[in-house]
XYZ file of C-alpha atoms in Angstrom:
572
model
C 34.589 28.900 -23.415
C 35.356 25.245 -21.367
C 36.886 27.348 -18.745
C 34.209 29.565 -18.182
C 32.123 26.273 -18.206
C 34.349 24.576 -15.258
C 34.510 28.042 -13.533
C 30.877 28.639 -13.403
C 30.357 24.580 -12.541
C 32.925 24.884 -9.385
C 31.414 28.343 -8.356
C 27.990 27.105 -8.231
C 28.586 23.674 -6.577
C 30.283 25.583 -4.018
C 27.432 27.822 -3.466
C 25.000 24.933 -3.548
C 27.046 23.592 -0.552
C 26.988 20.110 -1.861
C 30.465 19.286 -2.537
C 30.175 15.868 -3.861
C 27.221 15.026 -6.091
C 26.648 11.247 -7.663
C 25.441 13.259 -11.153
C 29.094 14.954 -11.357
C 29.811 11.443 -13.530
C 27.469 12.781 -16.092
C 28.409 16.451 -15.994
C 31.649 16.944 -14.925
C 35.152 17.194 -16.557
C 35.748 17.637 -20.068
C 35.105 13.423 -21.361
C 31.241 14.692 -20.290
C 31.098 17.251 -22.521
C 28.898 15.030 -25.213
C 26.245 14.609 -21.361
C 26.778 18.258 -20.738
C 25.484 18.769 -25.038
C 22.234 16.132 -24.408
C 21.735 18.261 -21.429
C 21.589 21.513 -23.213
C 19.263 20.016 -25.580
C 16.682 19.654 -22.846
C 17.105 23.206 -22.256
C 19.407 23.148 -19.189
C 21.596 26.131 -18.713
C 25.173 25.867 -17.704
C 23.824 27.167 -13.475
C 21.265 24.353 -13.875
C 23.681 21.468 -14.899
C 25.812 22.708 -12.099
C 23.425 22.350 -9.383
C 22.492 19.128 -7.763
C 19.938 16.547 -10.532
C 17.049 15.766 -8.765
C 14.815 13.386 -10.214
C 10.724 13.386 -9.770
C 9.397 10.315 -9.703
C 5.769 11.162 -10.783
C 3.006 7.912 -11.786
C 0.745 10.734 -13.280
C -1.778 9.129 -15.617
C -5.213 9.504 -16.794
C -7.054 6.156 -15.990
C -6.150 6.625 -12.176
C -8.259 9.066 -10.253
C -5.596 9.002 -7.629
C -2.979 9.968 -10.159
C -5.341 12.119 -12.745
C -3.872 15.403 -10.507
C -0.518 14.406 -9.747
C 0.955 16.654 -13.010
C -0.264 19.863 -10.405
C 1.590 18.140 -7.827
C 5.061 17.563 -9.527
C 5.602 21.159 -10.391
C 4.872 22.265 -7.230
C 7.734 19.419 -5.628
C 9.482 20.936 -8.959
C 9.223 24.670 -7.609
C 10.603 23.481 -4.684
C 13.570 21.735 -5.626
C 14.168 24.955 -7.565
C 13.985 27.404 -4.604
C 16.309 25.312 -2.854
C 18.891 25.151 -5.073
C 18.323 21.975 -7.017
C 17.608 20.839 -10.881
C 14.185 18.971 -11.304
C 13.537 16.596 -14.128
C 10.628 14.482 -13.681
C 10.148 10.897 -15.118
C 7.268 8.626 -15.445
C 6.049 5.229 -13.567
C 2.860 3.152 -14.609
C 0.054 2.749 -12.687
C -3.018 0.528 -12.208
C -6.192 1.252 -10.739
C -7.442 -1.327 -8.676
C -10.702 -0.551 -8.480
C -10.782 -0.538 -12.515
C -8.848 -4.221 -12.443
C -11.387 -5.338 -9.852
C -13.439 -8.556 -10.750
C -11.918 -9.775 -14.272
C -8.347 -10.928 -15.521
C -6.649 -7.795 -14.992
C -6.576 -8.037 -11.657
C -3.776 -10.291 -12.266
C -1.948 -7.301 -12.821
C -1.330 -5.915 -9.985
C 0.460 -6.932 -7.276
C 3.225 -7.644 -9.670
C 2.987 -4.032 -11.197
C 4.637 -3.611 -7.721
C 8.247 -4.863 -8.428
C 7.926 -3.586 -12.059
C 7.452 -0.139 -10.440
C 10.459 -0.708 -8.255
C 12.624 -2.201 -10.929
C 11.960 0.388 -13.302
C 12.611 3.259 -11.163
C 16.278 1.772 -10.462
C 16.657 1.579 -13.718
C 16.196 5.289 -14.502
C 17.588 6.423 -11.222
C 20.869 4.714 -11.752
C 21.428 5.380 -15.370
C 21.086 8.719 -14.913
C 23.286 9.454 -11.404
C 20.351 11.397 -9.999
C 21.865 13.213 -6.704
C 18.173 12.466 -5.033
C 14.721 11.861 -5.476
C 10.933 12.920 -5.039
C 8.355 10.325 -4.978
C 5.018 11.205 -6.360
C 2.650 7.987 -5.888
C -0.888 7.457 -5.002
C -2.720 4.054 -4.851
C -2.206 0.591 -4.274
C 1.140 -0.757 -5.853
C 2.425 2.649 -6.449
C 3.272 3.606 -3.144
C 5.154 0.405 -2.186
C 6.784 0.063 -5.486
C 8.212 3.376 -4.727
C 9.059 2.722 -1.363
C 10.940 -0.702 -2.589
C 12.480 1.837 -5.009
C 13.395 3.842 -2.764
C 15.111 1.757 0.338
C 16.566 -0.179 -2.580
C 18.660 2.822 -4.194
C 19.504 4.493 -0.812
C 19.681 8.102 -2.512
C 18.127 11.050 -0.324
C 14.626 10.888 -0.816
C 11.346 12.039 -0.007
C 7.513 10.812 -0.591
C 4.771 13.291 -1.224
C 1.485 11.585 -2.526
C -0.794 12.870 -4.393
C -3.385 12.307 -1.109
C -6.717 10.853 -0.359
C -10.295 11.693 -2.266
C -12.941 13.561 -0.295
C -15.747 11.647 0.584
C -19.104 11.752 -1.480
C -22.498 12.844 -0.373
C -25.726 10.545 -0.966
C -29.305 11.341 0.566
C -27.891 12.739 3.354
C -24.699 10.000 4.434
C -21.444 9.945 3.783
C -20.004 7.358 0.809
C -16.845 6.026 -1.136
C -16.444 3.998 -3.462
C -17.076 0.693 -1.461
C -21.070 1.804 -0.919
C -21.518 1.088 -4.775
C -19.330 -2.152 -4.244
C -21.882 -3.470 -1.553
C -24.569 -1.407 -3.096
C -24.665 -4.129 -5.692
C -25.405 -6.884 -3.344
C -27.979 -4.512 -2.040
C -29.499 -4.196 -5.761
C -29.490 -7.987 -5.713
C -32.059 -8.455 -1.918
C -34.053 -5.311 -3.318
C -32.767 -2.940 -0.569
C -32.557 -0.701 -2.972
C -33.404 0.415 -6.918
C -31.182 0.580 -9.951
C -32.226 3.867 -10.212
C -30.683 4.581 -6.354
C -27.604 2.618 -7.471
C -27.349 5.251 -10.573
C -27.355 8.113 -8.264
C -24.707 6.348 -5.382
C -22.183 5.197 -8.408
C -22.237 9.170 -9.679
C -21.664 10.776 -6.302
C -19.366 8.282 -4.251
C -16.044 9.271 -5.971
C -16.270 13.145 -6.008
C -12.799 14.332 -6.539
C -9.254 13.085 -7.780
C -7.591 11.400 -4.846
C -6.929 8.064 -3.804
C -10.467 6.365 -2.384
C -11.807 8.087 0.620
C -11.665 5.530 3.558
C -8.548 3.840 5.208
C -8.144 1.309 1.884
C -4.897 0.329 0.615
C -3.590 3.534 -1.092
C -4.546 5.552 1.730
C -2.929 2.809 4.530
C 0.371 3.202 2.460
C 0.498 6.849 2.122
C -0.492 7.183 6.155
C 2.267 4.152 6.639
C 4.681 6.298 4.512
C 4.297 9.123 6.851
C 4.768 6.803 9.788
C 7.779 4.981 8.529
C 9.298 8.936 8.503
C 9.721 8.866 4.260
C 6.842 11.547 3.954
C 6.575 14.675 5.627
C 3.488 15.061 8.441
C 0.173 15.496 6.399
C 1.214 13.077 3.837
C -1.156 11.054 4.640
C -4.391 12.751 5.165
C -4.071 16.269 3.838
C -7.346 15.865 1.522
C -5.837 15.728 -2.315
C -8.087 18.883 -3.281
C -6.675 21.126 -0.867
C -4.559 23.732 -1.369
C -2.307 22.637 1.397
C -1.184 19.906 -0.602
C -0.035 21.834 -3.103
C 2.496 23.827 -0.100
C 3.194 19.922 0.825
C 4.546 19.772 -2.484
C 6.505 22.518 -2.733
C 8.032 21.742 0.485
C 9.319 17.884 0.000
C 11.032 19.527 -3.230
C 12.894 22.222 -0.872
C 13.169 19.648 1.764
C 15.155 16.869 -0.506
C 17.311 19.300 -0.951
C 18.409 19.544 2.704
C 18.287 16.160 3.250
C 21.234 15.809 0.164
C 23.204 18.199 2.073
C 23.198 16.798 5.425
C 23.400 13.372 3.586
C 20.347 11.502 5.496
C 18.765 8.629 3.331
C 16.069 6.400 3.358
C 17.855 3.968 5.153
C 18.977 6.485 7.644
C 15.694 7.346 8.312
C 13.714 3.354 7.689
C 15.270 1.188 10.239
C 13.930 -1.500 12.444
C 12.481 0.642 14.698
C 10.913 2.928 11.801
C 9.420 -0.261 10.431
C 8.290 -0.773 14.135
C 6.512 2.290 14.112
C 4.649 1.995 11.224
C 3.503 -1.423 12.284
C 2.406 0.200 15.191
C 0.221 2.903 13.317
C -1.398 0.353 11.394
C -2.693 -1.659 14.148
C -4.242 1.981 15.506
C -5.891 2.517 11.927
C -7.240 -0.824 11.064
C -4.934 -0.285 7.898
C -5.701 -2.933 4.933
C -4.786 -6.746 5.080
C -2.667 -5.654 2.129
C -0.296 -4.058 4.271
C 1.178 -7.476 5.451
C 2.235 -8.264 1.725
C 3.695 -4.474 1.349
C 5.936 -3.518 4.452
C 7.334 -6.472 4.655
C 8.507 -6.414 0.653
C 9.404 -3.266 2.044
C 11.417 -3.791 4.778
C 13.632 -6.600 2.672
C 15.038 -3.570 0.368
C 16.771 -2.382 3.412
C 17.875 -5.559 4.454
C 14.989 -6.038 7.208
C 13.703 -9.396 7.875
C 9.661 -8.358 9.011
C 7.080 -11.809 9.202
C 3.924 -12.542 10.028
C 4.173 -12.225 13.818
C 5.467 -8.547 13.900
C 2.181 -7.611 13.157
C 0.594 -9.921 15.739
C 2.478 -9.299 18.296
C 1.688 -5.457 17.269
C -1.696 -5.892 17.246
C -1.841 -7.522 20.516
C 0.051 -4.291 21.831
C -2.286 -1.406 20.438
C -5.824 -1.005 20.591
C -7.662 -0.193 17.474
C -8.225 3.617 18.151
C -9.366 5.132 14.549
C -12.262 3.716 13.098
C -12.367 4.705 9.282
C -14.225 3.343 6.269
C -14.721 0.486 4.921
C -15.240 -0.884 9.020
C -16.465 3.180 10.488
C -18.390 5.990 9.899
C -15.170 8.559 9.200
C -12.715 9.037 6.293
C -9.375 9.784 5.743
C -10.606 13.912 5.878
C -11.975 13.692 9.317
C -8.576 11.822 10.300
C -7.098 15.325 8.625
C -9.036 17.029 10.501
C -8.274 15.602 13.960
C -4.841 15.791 13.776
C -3.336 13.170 10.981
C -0.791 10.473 11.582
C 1.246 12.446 14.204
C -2.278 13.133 16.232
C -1.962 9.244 16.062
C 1.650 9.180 16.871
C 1.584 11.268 19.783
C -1.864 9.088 21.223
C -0.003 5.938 21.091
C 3.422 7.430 22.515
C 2.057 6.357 26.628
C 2.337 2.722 25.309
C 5.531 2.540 25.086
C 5.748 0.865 21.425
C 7.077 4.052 19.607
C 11.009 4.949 18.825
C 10.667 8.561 18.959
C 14.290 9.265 18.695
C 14.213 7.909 14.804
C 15.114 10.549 12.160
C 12.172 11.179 9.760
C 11.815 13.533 6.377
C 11.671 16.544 8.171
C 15.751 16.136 9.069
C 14.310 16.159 12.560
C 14.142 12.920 15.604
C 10.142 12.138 15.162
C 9.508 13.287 18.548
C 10.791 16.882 17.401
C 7.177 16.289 15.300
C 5.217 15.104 17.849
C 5.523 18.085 20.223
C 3.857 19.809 17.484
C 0.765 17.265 17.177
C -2.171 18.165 18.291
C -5.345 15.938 18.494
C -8.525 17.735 17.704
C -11.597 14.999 18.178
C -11.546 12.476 20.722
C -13.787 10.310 18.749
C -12.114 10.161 15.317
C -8.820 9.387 17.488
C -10.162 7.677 20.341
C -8.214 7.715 23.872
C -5.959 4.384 24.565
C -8.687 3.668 27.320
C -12.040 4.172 24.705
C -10.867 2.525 21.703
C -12.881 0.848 19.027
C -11.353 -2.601 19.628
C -8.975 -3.620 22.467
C -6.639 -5.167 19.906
C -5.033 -3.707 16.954
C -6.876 -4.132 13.015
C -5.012 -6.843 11.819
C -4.739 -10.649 13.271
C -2.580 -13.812 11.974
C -4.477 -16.972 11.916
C -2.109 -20.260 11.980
C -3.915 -23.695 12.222
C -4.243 -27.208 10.002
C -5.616 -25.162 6.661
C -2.991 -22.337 6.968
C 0.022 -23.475 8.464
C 2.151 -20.699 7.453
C -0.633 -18.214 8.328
C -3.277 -16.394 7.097
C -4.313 -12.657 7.590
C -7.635 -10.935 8.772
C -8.837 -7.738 9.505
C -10.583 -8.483 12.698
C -11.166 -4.528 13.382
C -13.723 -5.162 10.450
C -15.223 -8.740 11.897
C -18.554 -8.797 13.669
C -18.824 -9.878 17.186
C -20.989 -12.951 16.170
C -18.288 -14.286 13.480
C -14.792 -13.922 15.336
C -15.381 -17.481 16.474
C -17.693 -19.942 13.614
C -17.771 -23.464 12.518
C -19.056 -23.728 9.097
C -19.469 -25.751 6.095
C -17.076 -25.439 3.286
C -18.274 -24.045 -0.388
C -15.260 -24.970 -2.580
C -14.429 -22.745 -5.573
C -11.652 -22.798 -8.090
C -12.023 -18.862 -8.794
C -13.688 -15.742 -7.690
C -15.936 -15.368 -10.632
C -17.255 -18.424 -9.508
C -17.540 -17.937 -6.177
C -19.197 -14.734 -6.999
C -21.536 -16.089 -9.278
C -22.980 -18.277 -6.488
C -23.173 -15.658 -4.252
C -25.364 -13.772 -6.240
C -27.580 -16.134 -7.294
C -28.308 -16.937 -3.707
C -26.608 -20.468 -3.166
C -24.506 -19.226 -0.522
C -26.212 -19.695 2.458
C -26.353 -18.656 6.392
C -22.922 -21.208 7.912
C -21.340 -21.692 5.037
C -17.739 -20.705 4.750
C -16.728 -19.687 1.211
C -13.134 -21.120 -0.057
C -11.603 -19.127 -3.017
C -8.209 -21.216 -4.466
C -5.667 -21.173 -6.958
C -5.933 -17.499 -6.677
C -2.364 -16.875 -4.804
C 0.682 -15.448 -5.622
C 1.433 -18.156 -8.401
C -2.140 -20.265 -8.657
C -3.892 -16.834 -9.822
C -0.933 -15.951 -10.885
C -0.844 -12.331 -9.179
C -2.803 -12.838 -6.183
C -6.098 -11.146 -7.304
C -8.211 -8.610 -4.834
C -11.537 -10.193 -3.931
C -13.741 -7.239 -3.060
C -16.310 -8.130 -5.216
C -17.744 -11.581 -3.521
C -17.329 -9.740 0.022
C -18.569 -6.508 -1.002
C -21.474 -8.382 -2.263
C -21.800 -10.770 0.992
C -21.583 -7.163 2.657
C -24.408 -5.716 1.093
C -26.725 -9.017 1.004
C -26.512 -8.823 4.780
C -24.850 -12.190 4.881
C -21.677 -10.939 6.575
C -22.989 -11.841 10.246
C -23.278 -15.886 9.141
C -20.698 -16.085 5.892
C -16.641 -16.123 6.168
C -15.003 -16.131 3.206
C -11.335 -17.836 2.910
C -8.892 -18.000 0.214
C -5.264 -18.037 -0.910
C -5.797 -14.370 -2.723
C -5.904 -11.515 -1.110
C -8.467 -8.694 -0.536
C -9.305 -5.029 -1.292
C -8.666 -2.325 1.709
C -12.138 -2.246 1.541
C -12.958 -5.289 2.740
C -15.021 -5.774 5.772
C -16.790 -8.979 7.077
C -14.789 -12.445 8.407
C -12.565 -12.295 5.107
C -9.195 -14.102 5.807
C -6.784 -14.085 3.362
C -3.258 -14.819 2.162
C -4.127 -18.489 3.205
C -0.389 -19.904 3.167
C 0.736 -22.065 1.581
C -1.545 -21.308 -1.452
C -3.386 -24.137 -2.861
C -0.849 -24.201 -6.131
C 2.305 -24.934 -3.398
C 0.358 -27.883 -2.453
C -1.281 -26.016 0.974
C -4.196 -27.535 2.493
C -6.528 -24.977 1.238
C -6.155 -27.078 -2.245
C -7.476 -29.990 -0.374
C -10.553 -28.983 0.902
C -13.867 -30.443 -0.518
C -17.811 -29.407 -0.410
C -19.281 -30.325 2.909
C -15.746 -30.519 5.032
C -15.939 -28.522 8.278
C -13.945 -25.717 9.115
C -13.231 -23.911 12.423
C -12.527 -20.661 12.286
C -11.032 -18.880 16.332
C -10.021 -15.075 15.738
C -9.404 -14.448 19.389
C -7.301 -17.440 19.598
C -5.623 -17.552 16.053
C -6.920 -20.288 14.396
C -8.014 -22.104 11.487
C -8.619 -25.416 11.054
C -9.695 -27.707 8.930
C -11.515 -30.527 10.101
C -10.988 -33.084 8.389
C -9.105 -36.576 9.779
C -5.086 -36.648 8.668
C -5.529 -40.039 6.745
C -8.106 -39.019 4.414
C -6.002 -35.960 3.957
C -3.064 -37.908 3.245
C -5.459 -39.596 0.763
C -6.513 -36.475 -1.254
C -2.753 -35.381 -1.932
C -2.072 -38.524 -3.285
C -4.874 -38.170 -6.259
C -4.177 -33.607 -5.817
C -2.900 -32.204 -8.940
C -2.664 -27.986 -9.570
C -5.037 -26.778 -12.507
C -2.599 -26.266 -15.404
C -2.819 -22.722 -16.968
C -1.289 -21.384 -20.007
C 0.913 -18.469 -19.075
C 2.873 -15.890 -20.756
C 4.863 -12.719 -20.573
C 4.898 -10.854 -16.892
C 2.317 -13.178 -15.620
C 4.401 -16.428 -16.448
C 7.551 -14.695 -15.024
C 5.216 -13.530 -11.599
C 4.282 -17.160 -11.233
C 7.505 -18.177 -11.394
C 9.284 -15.629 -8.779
C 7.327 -14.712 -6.449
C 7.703 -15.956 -3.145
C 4.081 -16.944 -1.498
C 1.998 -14.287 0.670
C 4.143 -14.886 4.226
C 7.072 -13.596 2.704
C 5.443 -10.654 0.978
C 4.944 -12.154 -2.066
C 7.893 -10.916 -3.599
C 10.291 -12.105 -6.452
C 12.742 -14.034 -4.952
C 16.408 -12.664 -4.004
């Protein structure tokens, strides 16, 4: 009976084509015949142990409306990895919903779910020799967890998210999930009735997806397709559609060619991948967050990205694609014009594209491009017509943010990109947001947010709440908003975050008081405080960090992490 076994193993890996597998150390030889019993527990047969093990990386859950559907989308990637040849077995990877964490303690969470994800996905990866991999995320630390996974391991790989929700319908206009956000602030002047608000919060999130407009999980998934890691429609083929189901079932066939012609992530995510993507972001008006992920990114592969790849990027490429939470379109009218390659193939006269990069598809990106098509002008506006003449994202540098700070300007009004204003100092967002709403924020003041970095929050909490409610109290032409934290993809207004160093390193943000000035020059990259360098020197002398009581992942976070310039990652 072992003979038959090695027989029928040698037969089929030489049918399979793939002559050297990394799961042969758990399968192969006679020593392996207490793996090959586990195996046959499971259910395997002897043809399916013999074929290539790939594993599906799938952060289904049931809190996550991004990831409620992903279970459909697995065993379709499954299917395919089964057509092609391959074994699927699917394994799990937590998940937290942003938009659930928003505005209270968990948002601590997050950001360092991130290198949990990535950490626990080597963990399974390696112990178990998979021969290559299927990522399943959706949402905001998923997808670069994965992706730091993913570059990290080197195994062939592919990404297929589970895609972005369709936007909801209210009185006639098109919403997401940031109209309730600002509809609160619009509650609070009396614009409109609780009763309104009721209808807007049961409508805006119609379907499972990630949230409709161009917010973090949707900027990563679109970013994933750039970088070459997903296949095209990756990121904008509506989660509801059918077609993302045949997305699916493709990645799983197409993982399997990628194994045999032995292309990897890192084959595929080089410098001038990286490049790209950067380069697509500026021509979405991705989210600020996108500055903390790509980089973390990048450093898996042993790419050194900063702050100034994106500025110089953004000084490069006009803003062409105006989506929510700074337009009127979402990520299904992007769909419908064309997707990321429609974007790919605009941007290609500029000169800032390597089109001879290999991508998913085990084809040179510009094999792709000669496909794309662009099907509305306005949604994907010509180089010559965009929406802004520079790209979404800016780095401010000045005297409160020496190591730089990050703003959407895509999402800044015309009459804010250059204000002096007074400083309103707060220790936390519920604070700050507790002022706002009970109107003692006023027209010129500039809101500071602190000891809400990397490790003063610890975790570098979202602040979508105080903006969103800035936003919708019509205060976003006369109030900026500054902090060491960082802020949702859906963001809009003269939010600048990431404020480095953070005010628990000791950075200048931690010195400001009531009443100082601040200067605040988008088009010219800077922020300042105002305040003379003696009585600066005076305030460190008496400055001492808040002391919090940490434990668990939280007291490790605070002690890794790097600050927000360098991704705000753990440490090497």
């Amino acid at each position: 009976m072992y003979l038959f076994h090695v027989i029928l193993f040698y037969q089929i890996q030489k049918e399979g084509t793939v002559q050297s597998m990394r799961s042969d150390s758990t399968k192969k030889s006679f020593e392996k015949a207490p793996h090959r019993s586990l195996l046959k527990a499971n259910g395997l047969t002897d043809e399916e142990i013999a074929r290539p093990f790939v594993g599906i990386v799938n952060s289904a859950n049931e809190i996550i409306p991004g990831h409620i559907h992903l279970h459909q989308i697995a065993q379709a990637a499954k299917d395919g990895v089964r057509i092609a040849g391959g074994t699927p077995m699917e394994f799990p990877v937590i998940g937290i919903c942003d938009g659930i964490a928003m505005n209270h303690a968990g948002m601590r969470y997050s950001l360092p779910s991130r290198e949990i994800i990535a950490d626990s996905i080597e963990l399974v990866a390696m112990a178990h020799a998979f021969d290559a991999l299927v990522f399943i995320p959706n949402c905001d630390k998923i997808v670069p967890g994965m992706l730091m996974a993913a570059l990290r391991l080197n195994i062939p790989a592919i990404f297929v998210s589970g895609g972005p929700m369709l936007a909801g319908r209210h009185r006639g206009r098109a919403v997401d999930l940031i109209s309730v956000s600002e509809g609160v602030g619009r509650l609070k002047t009396g614009a409109i009735t609780q009763d309104e608000l009721e209808e807007l919060e049961g409508c805006a999130c119609p379907t499972a997806g990630c949230c409709a407009g161009m917010f973090t999980a949707n900027s990563m998934n679109c970013l994933t397709e750039a970088l070459g890691l997903g296949l095209p429609g990756n990121g904008t083929i509506p989660a509801p559609f059918s077609e993302r189901i045949r997305l699916a079932k493709h990645a799983g066939m197409k993982v399997m060619e990628l194994l045999k012609k032995e292309i990897r992530p890192r084959d595929i995510a080089g410098p001038s991948a990286f490049s790209n993507a950067i380069a697509v972001d500026m021509a979405l008006g991705c989210s600020t967050n996108t500055v903390l992920h790509v980089p973390a990114v990048a450093h898996e592969a042993g790419i050194e990205l900063n702050l100034d790849d994106f500025d110089l990027m953004g000084r490069k490429v006009p803003h062409i694609c105006n989506l929510s939470p700074t337009g009127p379109h979402h990520i299904e009218d992007l769909y419908r014009a064309g997707g990321i390659q429609a974007v790919m193939k605009r941007l290609e006269p500029l000169g800032v594209l390597d089109t001879g990069v290999m991508t998913a598809t085990a084809a040179a990106l510009e094999v792709n491009l000669a496909r794309a098509e662009i099907m509305d002008e306005e949604v994907i506006r010509a180089l010559d017509n965009p929406y802004h003449r520079e790209g979404g994202i800016a780095i401010l540098r000045g005297s409160l943010a020496p190591d730089g700070a990050v703003v959407k300007q895509s999402g800044v009004l015309p009459e804010m990109m250059k204000r002096e204003g007074t400083a309103r100092v707060f220790d936390s967002e519920e604070d700050a947001s507790s002022a706002i709403l009970s109107g003692k924020i006023r027209a010129g003041d500039i809101v500071i947010i602190r000891y809400e970095g990397p490790k003063g929050g610890p975790g570098m909490r979202e602040m979508l709440t105080p903006t969103s409610v800035i936003a919708g109290m019509g205060l976003d032409k006369d109030v900026a908003l500054v902090t060491d934290g960082r802020f949702s993809g859906g963001t809009r207004g003269a939010a600048i975050g990431h404020c480095s160093p953070e005010a628990a390193e000791g950075g200048p943000i931690g010195l400001v008081k009531d009443g100082d000035r601040i200067m605040i020059d988008i088009p010219a990259r800077r922020i300042d405080l105002l305040v003379d360098e003696n009585e600066l020197s005076t305030r460190r002398q008496t400055w001492r960090p808040p002391e919090k009581k940490l434990t668990g992942v939280l007291k490790r976070y605070a002690r890794e992490s790097l600050s927000a310039d360098k991704g705000a990652r753990y440490r090497d």
